[in-house]
Structures are given as structure tokens and as C-alpha cells.
Amino acid sequence: MGAARFRSGWRGSASLLRGPLRLLIGGQAIGQLADGLAQVSFAQLVLFDIGRGATPARIAGVLAATLLPFSMVGPLAGVFIDRWDRRRTLMITSWLRAGLALIGVAAALGRSEIAAYVGILLLLSSSRFVLDAKAAALPRLVAPEDLVRANAISGLAGMVAAFAGAVGAAMFVSHSATAGFVVAAAGYVAASVVYGRLPFVGGGVRTQRVTTAVRRVGQELAAGGRAVMAQAELRWPLLAVWAHRLLLGAGFVLLVLVADHRYHMSTSGYGLALAITGVSAFVGTMAAPWLTARWPPMVVLPLAFLPPAAAAVVVGYAPTLPGLLVALAVTAVSFQCLKVLADALVGRATPDRLRGRVFALYDVLYNVAFVMAGLAMVLLWRPGHERALVWWLAAAFAAGWLVIARIVRGWPFVESVPVSVVHRWRMRVLAVAVGALPVLVFPKPGLWWAAWFVLIPWLLVVRGAPSAREAVLRGWLGAVGFLLAVHYWLLPSTTVFLPIIAATLAVLWIPWAVLSWHLRQRPLAAVLVGPAAWVVGEVARSWSALGGPWGLLGASQWRSPVFLAPASVGGVWLVSYLIVAANTAIVVLLEAPRVTVAVMLIAALAAGPVCFALAPAPAGTGRADVAVVEAGVVDSSTARLHDQMAATERLPAGRYQLVVWGESSVGFDLFTRPDLRRELQAESARLDADLLVNVDAAAPDGSIRKTAVLLD
């Protein structure tokens, strides 16, 4: 399908709007402003309300009632758009919509719900003519490489206008729906005037009478379908949009059901889901030009399935309302990026004489997918089984990514990749691997002496980057590997969140990577300043809100009193600084031997022995025997206390001077449980030894604290 790039981002958007595109988007914006007014006005008369406690069947019914009728108009609209002059189609449809708004005036005055229902369905149906004609006309007004940007501008203008119209209507329609319809009618007339200034934008190809074509609408639609099936450039973008929209609809309905069944909110989950998807669509439309400017369309097309898959996996472990909101937002943003790109691909690849019908078919697939999602949830929804549904969604998104990537030969199924790209990704993967090497210096295996050269591969990978941006990425990836390796033991408790935590904390190592790369030609500064950036990252990482001082490089020297001695001068931070300085000095010497750098390396290695030799030897005053009691992983506080007490009771009396229980060994506050405190003191008296325990419980003020308590 090719890998042609579209023009860069949003650059040049102002010049793009100086031409006829300005009239097309202006007319669309005015029309959708009127849409917002009219639809809110009709909503006062006919309420498609989904309140709290909604069922999947109710949601599917509302989706079918609001999406299917006007979607069925799509094929008919496609025939008109291809057979009639598209500029005249836009003008005439706007006048007809003005008439529908006036029907709304009559419905409001007569309080006729039936007339209002018919009016809103006709209004929504007529929007297919406008939106499909706009989509078909757009490729006639801009160059192919500008289509993504033009579609994004058009989408943003329409969203903002419709939102403004809805908000404006909500401010006064409750007092007078009639006024809303009157203003909307004026807006449609104004849109028709703007459309009238457009140049020829295609259509008007009449190989047969329009009435004949309408009677043969099935054949006309089949012609559009054959065009889609015959061209891969049309077939696969439409398949991607349909599949993503189907899964987005399933996530939408799931959020509504969870919000209404598990949480007591004053508003329904349906309104919440609509708000989230609306805001996310705006964000996705803004992001689409930026993405397509940086990656080929055939890369972006399948990758739009990956963020929702990742979000669903994470939320599957804890399907709470906030998590589902975030997952739905991620999915909606990804879908909108995909749709803007697909609009451009379809518009560019479709022959002008078939463009209306192809976009009409596109529109039908788009809306039917959402209704199908609602119907599927009727069969799949079971209260209390949200986690399984979320994980099935994750699997479906992942499968969608792999299938679409395989079809369009996108990543990871690329047929040919430039050598430079292969090398770049190899080095990035290598950065993760070499970043994990420092795990060797911590227990186990406890190779503390390797700390003085273990950072050399990571430094070489970072310093060898072709640009500062690549150095940042390699430094960050190395830090991800380092944190994952050092904190692997957290995996049972953090599960899939450990990579997310590691990726977030790895940002603290970016300054070190930047300095290591920028100071390549300044060896003295590299040895003196680079290690300081590492230490700053460790200090920030040691903040309790970020987990505490785990995995500090200086702590690796705990078994070597000689090399740990500088900690008496500058704490563990000075030991870390000396280790990084020694590694950096070795790298500089490998690249270009320098006497001054060699002296600095010797100084870094000698700092420990010098401090050890100069420090006064600790004076021993006696010997103490210590017993350590550890019950292992026991979730129940009562069972854990029982197991540790039973193990302690097996210790002989008078043998030890101190007995130490493990972390979180006591799950009850000893100041509010005097009976338990007395029991522990009695055991301390029996042993004739102090008892040191760790309390992990709620304090009297309600806060959860870990407190070391010594009982004698």
C-alpha cells in the first residue's frame, strides 16, 4: 500500500485556509453550529434518556434508534452526491434543514412528540448528505499530501461549532425551544449562502437519470462496494476503522454499565461516556496531523490499536470507574487519530466519480459497528464479570493490531527496513539490556566489585548516539531496564504496573544521559559533572513519595568496608558519585587516553581506601547474639502474628540479647491494643531479650504507618 508521508503536522495550516477550503469548512462550521442548536431543541421534546441502572438492551436500543435510521440514508446520499453537483447538494440540503428547523417550531408550539421525533430523525438523516458531500469534496480542494491536515481542521471546526451550538442552546432552550429552532434555521440559511460561493467540487456525473439511480440504489451501492474491495488502499483503512469502532463501542457500553451498576452517581454513565469520548475525539483530531507527519500512514494505521490494548490490560487488574474512564479516553483518542488518517487515505484513493458512494458506505460501517457493539454486550454482560470483559477487549485490540499490521505490512511485519532504522532499534534494545547489568552488584548475586565498571556498556551506548534526542531515549530505556532488574521482586505485588512505574521513574536518569552525550568532547567535565547528574536522580528517586531509597548504586558496596568508607564523609551519595565517576573515566580513557582523566580515575578508586585508613577504628565493647524471626508471606494479620509468636516461643531463654521480627510483622497498633503489647512484653521477659517488631497498622488518627517498636 506504500508508505508515503503526508505533509508535516499543522505547519502551513493558515495558508491552506486561504483558498476554497476556507469556504467549505466555514459552511460546515455554521451548519454544525445550527445542528447543535436544533438537536438540543429537539431533545427538549423527545428525550433519548438512559438513566442510572441502564441495561445493555436499553443502551443497544437507544444506539440503534439514534444511529441506524440516518445511517440507512447513507447509500441514498452517496448516489445523490455523485450524480448531482456537490456544491448544489450542500446548498439545497442546508435549505431543507432550515425547513426542518421550522417544523421543529411547529412541534414545539403544538407540543407534539411524534412530530419532534420525526423531525430529529430527518435532521440527523440530512446530516449524512452534508458530511458525505463535504468528505467527497475535500480531496478536490487540497493536495493529496494535505488531506490529513485538512480533515483534522474540518473535524475540529465541526466539533467546536457543534459544541458551541449545544452549549448556547442549553442556556436558553429550556426557556424557549422555539427560539432555538428559529436561530438554527437562520444558521442553515447562512451555511447555504457560504456554500454558494464554492467553486466546482465534483459530482454531476449523470450516466443515467438520478431517479433511475435512486431506484437502483442497491446496484449503486454495490458499485461503491466493488470499488472498495478492488483497492487495498480503500479496503484496509475501512476495515481498521470498523474494527476499532466496534471495540470502542464495547468499551463505551461497558463504562456505562459499570458506572450505573457499581457507583452511585447523580448522573448516568451514558452522559459521562459521551463527555469522555467527545473530549477525546477533540484531542485525537489535534494529534492526528502530528502523528502522520512523523510516521508513515501504514505504520500509524495498525498502531492505533496498541494504546487501547495496553490501557485495557492495566485496567483489567482493577476495573474501577477512574481506570475505565482513562481507558475509554485512550481508546477514543486512538480511534479519532485512526479515523482522521483513514478519511484522508480513502479520499485520496477513491475515484472522484465514486467518492460519494464510498464515503456513504464508510458512514454505514462506522455507525453500524457501534450498534453491533451494544448488541454484543447484551449477550456478554454479567454484573461482577467486568475484569474478564476488559481483558477480552485487550486481547481483541491486540489481535486487531497484529491482523491490520500483517495486512498492510506495517510494524512489526515490515518487508524492508532501512539499515539505519534496524541499527537504531538494535541499539535501543541493547540500551535496555546494558541498563539492567547493574543488578549484578546487588544481592543476589552480590558482585559488589563489578560496580566499578558495570556502567561502561550503558555509557558507550548513550555516548555513541547520533543525536541528543537519541541519547535521551537510550538513557531512558537503560534506566527502565535498570529499574526493572533491580526491582523484579516487586512483580508479584505490582503485576503489570511495574513496567509503568519503571518507565515513569526512569525519567530521572534523562539529565545524566543528556550530560553524558553533550560532554563527550569535554572529558574533565564528563568525569566531574556527569556523576553528579546520576546522584541527583538517585536523590529524587529516594523521596518517599517515589518509593524510597531502593537500588542506590552506592549501597552495592555494603560488603566492602574499604570502598564503603566514603559514606562516613558524604553518605551513600558520595559512594554512588565515585562509582559513576570511575565508570565514566574508564570510558573516556577507552576513547582517548588522557593523563588527567587517568589521575581522576585513580582518585575515585583510592577515595575509599584513604577514608578507611584515616577513619578511627570503631571500639568494640562486647558481643551480642541476635535472632531473626520471619514468618514469610502471610496475608492475614492474625495468622502472621500467630506464626511469628509460635516461632519465637521455640527460641531458648537466655540465648539471645535481641530478637528481631520482620517488616510488617505486627498488623495491629500496639498503643490501642494493650493486651497484645503485654503478651509481647511477656515473651520478651521469658527470653530475657529485647524484642524489636515492625508495626504496620492504622494509628489512632487513622493513618497507616510502619513503626519500629522495641519491647523489653
XYZ file of N, CA, C and O in Angstrom, residues 366-448:
332
model
N -19.294 2.707 9.890
C -18.909 3.454 11.085
C -19.996 3.387 12.154
O -19.729 3.130 13.332
N -21.247 3.602 11.760
C -22.336 3.648 12.738
C -22.858 2.261 13.106
O -23.212 2.010 14.265
N -22.890 1.367 12.143
C -23.376 0.019 12.434
C -22.449 -0.675 13.427
O -22.900 -1.457 14.277
N -21.146 -0.390 13.356
C -20.199 -1.007 14.289
C -20.563 -0.679 15.731
O -20.473 -1.541 16.619
N -20.978 0.554 15.980
C -21.324 0.952 17.343
C -22.570 0.213 17.822
O -22.646 -0.221 18.979
N -23.554 0.067 16.946
C -24.775 -0.652 17.309
C -24.465 -2.129 17.554
O -24.978 -2.747 18.497
N -23.593 -2.703 16.724
C -23.205 -4.106 16.914
C -22.527 -4.310 18.264
O -22.720 -5.336 18.920
N -21.739 -3.336 18.677
C -21.089 -3.429 19.985
C -22.126 -3.475 21.101
O -22.012 -4.260 22.050
N -23.160 -2.630 20.995
C -24.209 -2.646 22.002
C -24.950 -3.968 22.043
O -25.248 -4.503 23.121
N -25.230 -4.542 20.858
C -25.913 -5.837 20.818
C -25.033 -6.941 21.386
O -25.524 -7.853 22.069
N -23.723 -6.885 21.118
C -22.824 -7.902 21.653
C -22.797 -7.873 23.173
O -22.733 -8.927 23.829
N -22.853 -6.669 23.747
C -22.812 -6.558 25.202
C -24.074 -7.110 25.848
O -24.066 -7.473 27.032
N -25.189 -7.170 25.101
C -26.402 -7.795 25.630
C -26.115 -9.253 25.973
O -26.578 -9.788 26.994
N -25.323 -9.916 25.130
C -25.002 -11.324 25.347
C -23.869 -11.516 26.351
O -23.850 -12.506 27.094
N -22.912 -10.582 26.390
C -21.693 -10.780 27.169
C -21.756 -10.220 28.591
O -21.015 -10.667 29.469
N -22.605 -9.217 28.824
C -22.580 -8.530 30.115
C -23.117 -9.408 31.234
O -24.203 -9.978 31.149
N -22.329 -9.511 32.279
C -22.742 -10.147 33.526
C -22.190 -9.297 34.667
O -20.975 -9.101 34.747
N -23.045 -8.778 35.533
C -22.533 -7.976 36.654
C -21.507 -8.748 37.464
O -21.696 -9.920 37.787
N -20.408 -8.089 37.760
C -19.336 -8.719 38.514
C -18.266 -9.369 37.660
O -17.252 -9.840 38.186
N -18.495 -9.426 36.333
C -17.515 -10.038 35.434
C -16.833 -8.983 34.563
O -16.409 -9.263 33.442
N -16.708 -7.765 35.093
C -16.126 -6.689 34.296
C -14.676 -6.976 33.919
O -14.230 -6.660 32.814
N -13.920 -7.562 34.843
C -12.500 -7.794 34.588
C -12.304 -8.688 33.365
O -11.461 -8.415 32.509
N -13.075 -9.771 33.278
C -12.936 -10.673 32.135
C -13.263 -9.955 30.828
O -12.582 -10.137 29.815
N -14.308 -9.114 30.842
C -14.673 -8.380 29.629
C -13.572 -7.412 29.216
O -13.272 -7.272 28.023
N -12.976 -6.743 30.183
C -11.901 -5.797 29.859
C -10.721 -6.532 29.256
O -10.101 -6.074 28.287
N -10.386 -7.684 29.795
C -9.253 -8.442 29.247
C -9.571 -9.003 27.860
O -8.690 -9.101 27.004
N -10.821 -9.362 27.629
C -11.198 -9.782 26.280
C -11.061 -8.617 25.304
O -10.641 -8.803 24.148
N -11.410 -7.423 25.762
C -11.215 -6.237 24.913
C -9.735 -6.023 24.615
O -9.351 -5.693 23.483
N -8.896 -6.183 25.646
C -7.447 -6.035 25.441
C -6.954 -7.027 24.399
O -6.165 -6.679 23.499
N -7.405 -8.280 24.519
C -6.981 -9.296 23.553
C -7.477 -8.964 22.150
O -6.753 -9.157 21.158
N -8.704 -8.443 22.047
C -9.254 -8.096 20.737
C -8.480 -6.942 20.101
O -8.195 -6.951 18.893
N -8.125 -5.926 20.892
C -7.336 -4.817 20.355
C -5.960 -5.308 19.905
O -5.457 -4.901 18.853
N -5.333 -6.175 20.715
C -4.018 -6.703 20.338
C -4.117 -7.520 19.053
O -3.254 -7.413 18.163
N -5.166 -8.330 18.926
C -5.360 -9.105 17.706
C -5.603 -8.184 16.511
O -5.091 -8.424 15.409
N -6.390 -7.122 16.741
C -6.618 -6.156 15.665
C -5.332 -5.522 15.181
O -5.126 -5.345 13.971
N -4.453 -5.182 16.135
C -3.153 -4.608 15.750
C -2.363 -5.583 14.879
O -1.853 -5.210 13.811
N -2.267 -6.837 15.323
C -1.469 -7.807 14.576
C -2.060 -8.090 13.194
O -1.330 -8.181 12.199
N -3.384 -8.216 13.113
C -4.026 -8.517 11.828
C -3.842 -7.363 10.853
O -3.434 -7.559 9.697
N -4.142 -6.142 11.296
C -4.013 -4.991 10.399
C -2.553 -4.773 10.020
O -2.232 -4.475 8.860
N -1.637 -4.929 10.989
C -0.211 -4.755 10.681
C 0.247 -5.788 9.656
O 1.034 -5.482 8.756
N -0.245 -7.022 9.797
C 0.138 -8.059 8.832
C -0.419 -7.758 7.452
O 0.262 -7.979 6.433
N -1.630 -7.235 7.393
C -2.268 -6.962 6.105
C -1.554 -5.834 5.369
O -1.268 -5.923 4.171
N -1.283 -4.732 6.086
C -0.713 -3.546 5.430
C 0.809 -3.552 5.449
O 1.437 -2.583 5.043
N 1.404 -4.644 5.951
C 2.859 -4.754 6.056
C 3.426 -3.647 6.928
O 4.481 -3.073 6.641
N 2.714 -3.323 7.999
C 3.204 -2.337 8.959
C 4.026 -3.026 10.030
O 4.160 -4.251 10.059
N 4.576 -2.191 10.942
C 5.392 -2.772 12.008
C 4.543 -3.717 12.856
O 3.401 -3.409 13.160
N 5.016 -4.920 13.216
C 6.388 -5.431 13.042
C 6.568 -6.306 11.817
O 7.542 -7.061 11.758
N 5.658 -6.217 10.821
C 5.732 -7.085 9.650
C 6.262 -6.345 8.429
O 5.820 -6.582 7.314
N 7.187 -5.414 8.639
C 7.731 -4.638 7.530
C 8.566 -5.555 6.640
O 9.312 -6.407 7.111
N 8.408 -5.374 5.323
C 9.159 -6.194 4.376
C 10.611 -5.754 4.281
O 11.514 -6.560 4.149
N 10.826 -4.471 4.269
C 12.188 -3.961 4.169
C 12.308 -2.730 5.045
O 11.461 -1.843 5.010
N 13.345 -2.698 5.833
C 13.578 -1.593 6.750
C 14.965 -1.044 6.472
O 15.913 -1.814 6.297
N 15.120 0.269 6.379
C 16.459 0.824 6.164
C 17.434 0.334 7.228
O 17.083 0.129 8.382
N 18.679 0.148 6.801
C 19.704 -0.343 7.724
C 19.834 0.578 8.930
O 20.018 0.129 10.058
N 19.708 1.891 8.706
C 19.839 2.843 9.809
C 18.755 2.643 10.846
O 18.997 2.758 12.052
N 17.540 2.311 10.382
C 16.441 2.083 11.322
C 16.690 0.810 12.128
O 16.489 0.767 13.349
N 17.141 -0.252 11.463
C 17.443 -1.504 12.162
C 18.514 -1.275 13.222
O 18.402 -1.727 14.369
N 19.581 -0.545 12.837
C 20.657 -0.281 13.791
C 20.149 0.528 14.978
O 20.511 0.241 16.132
N 19.303 1.523 14.691
C 18.798 2.366 15.770
C 17.998 1.550 16.773
O 18.181 1.699 17.989
N 17.140 0.660 16.292
C 16.329 -0.133 17.212
C 17.144 -1.205 17.922
O 16.868 -1.557 19.067
N 18.164 -1.714 17.256
C 19.046 -2.652 17.934
C 19.747 -1.971 19.109
O 19.894 -2.556 20.188
N 20.187 -0.745 18.881
C 20.868 -0.031 19.955
C 19.909 0.303 21.088
O 20.300 0.314 22.260
N 18.655 0.549 20.782
C 17.675 0.839 21.827
C 17.388 -0.405 22.670
O 17.283 -0.326 23.898
N 17.257 -1.537 21.992
C 17.073 -2.787 22.738
C 18.312 -3.087 23.569
O 18.224 -3.527 24.732
N 19.493 -2.825 22.981
C 20.734 -3.034 23.720
C 20.797 -2.131 24.946
O 21.330 -2.534 25.995
N 20.261 -0.908 24.841
C 20.262 0.013 25.983
C 19.498 -0.581 27.159
O 19.919 -0.462 28.318
N 18.375 -1.228 26.890
C 17.608 -1.864 27.973
C 18.440 -2.971 28.624
O 18.482 -3.097 29.855
N 19.123 -3.754 27.787
C 19.902 -4.877 28.310
C 21.085 -4.402 29.152
O 21.306 -4.888 30.271
N 21.867 -3.438 28.624
C 23.047 -2.982 29.373
C 22.632 -2.166 30.595
O 23.357 -2.121 31.602
N 21.460 -1.524 30.529
C 20.972 -0.813 31.702
C 20.633 -1.748 32.845
O 20.702 -1.363 34.015
N 20.289 -2.997 32.512
C 19.946 -3.977 33.553
C 21.175 -4.613 34.186
O 21.055 -5.269 35.234
N 22.360 -4.433 33.603
C 23.563 -5.089 34.127
C 23.878 -4.735 35.584
O 24.367 -5.598 36.328
N 23.645 -3.480 36.040
C 23.977 -3.177 37.448
C 23.273 -4.038 38.478
O 23.662 -4.031 39.650
N 22.261 -4.803 38.069
C 21.609 -5.692 39.043
C 22.604 -6.710 39.596
O 22.418 -7.242 40.700
N 23.679 -6.962 38.865
C 24.674 -7.943 39.302
C 25.401 -7.521 40.567
O 25.928 -8.375 41.289
N 25.429 -6.206 40.853
C 26.217 -5.740 42.005
C 25.404 -5.748 43.292
O 25.955 -5.501 44.366
N 24.109 -6.033 43.186
C 23.250 -6.072 44.372
C 23.008 -7.528 44.767
O 23.158 -8.439 43.960
N 22.605 -7.758 46.019
C 22.273 -9.143 46.411
C 21.005 -9.591 45.678
O 20.055 -8.821 45.624
N 20.938 -10.828 45.294
C 21.988 -11.622 44.777
C 22.181 -11.235 43.320
O 21.274 -10.694 42.725
N 23.322 -11.526 42.667
C 24.452 -12.336 43.127
C 25.462 -11.583 43.984
O 26.420 -12.185 44.472
N 25.318 -10.265 44.151
C 26.183 -9.546 45.079
C 27.608 -9.353 44.602
O 28.534 -9.362 45.418
N 27.809 -9.155 43.296
C 29.153 -8.899 42.755
C 29.498 -7.423 42.941
O 29.594 -6.652 41.991
N 29.715 -7.009 44.194
C 29.875 -5.596 44.520
C 31.039 -4.963 43.786
O 30.996 -3.797 43.419
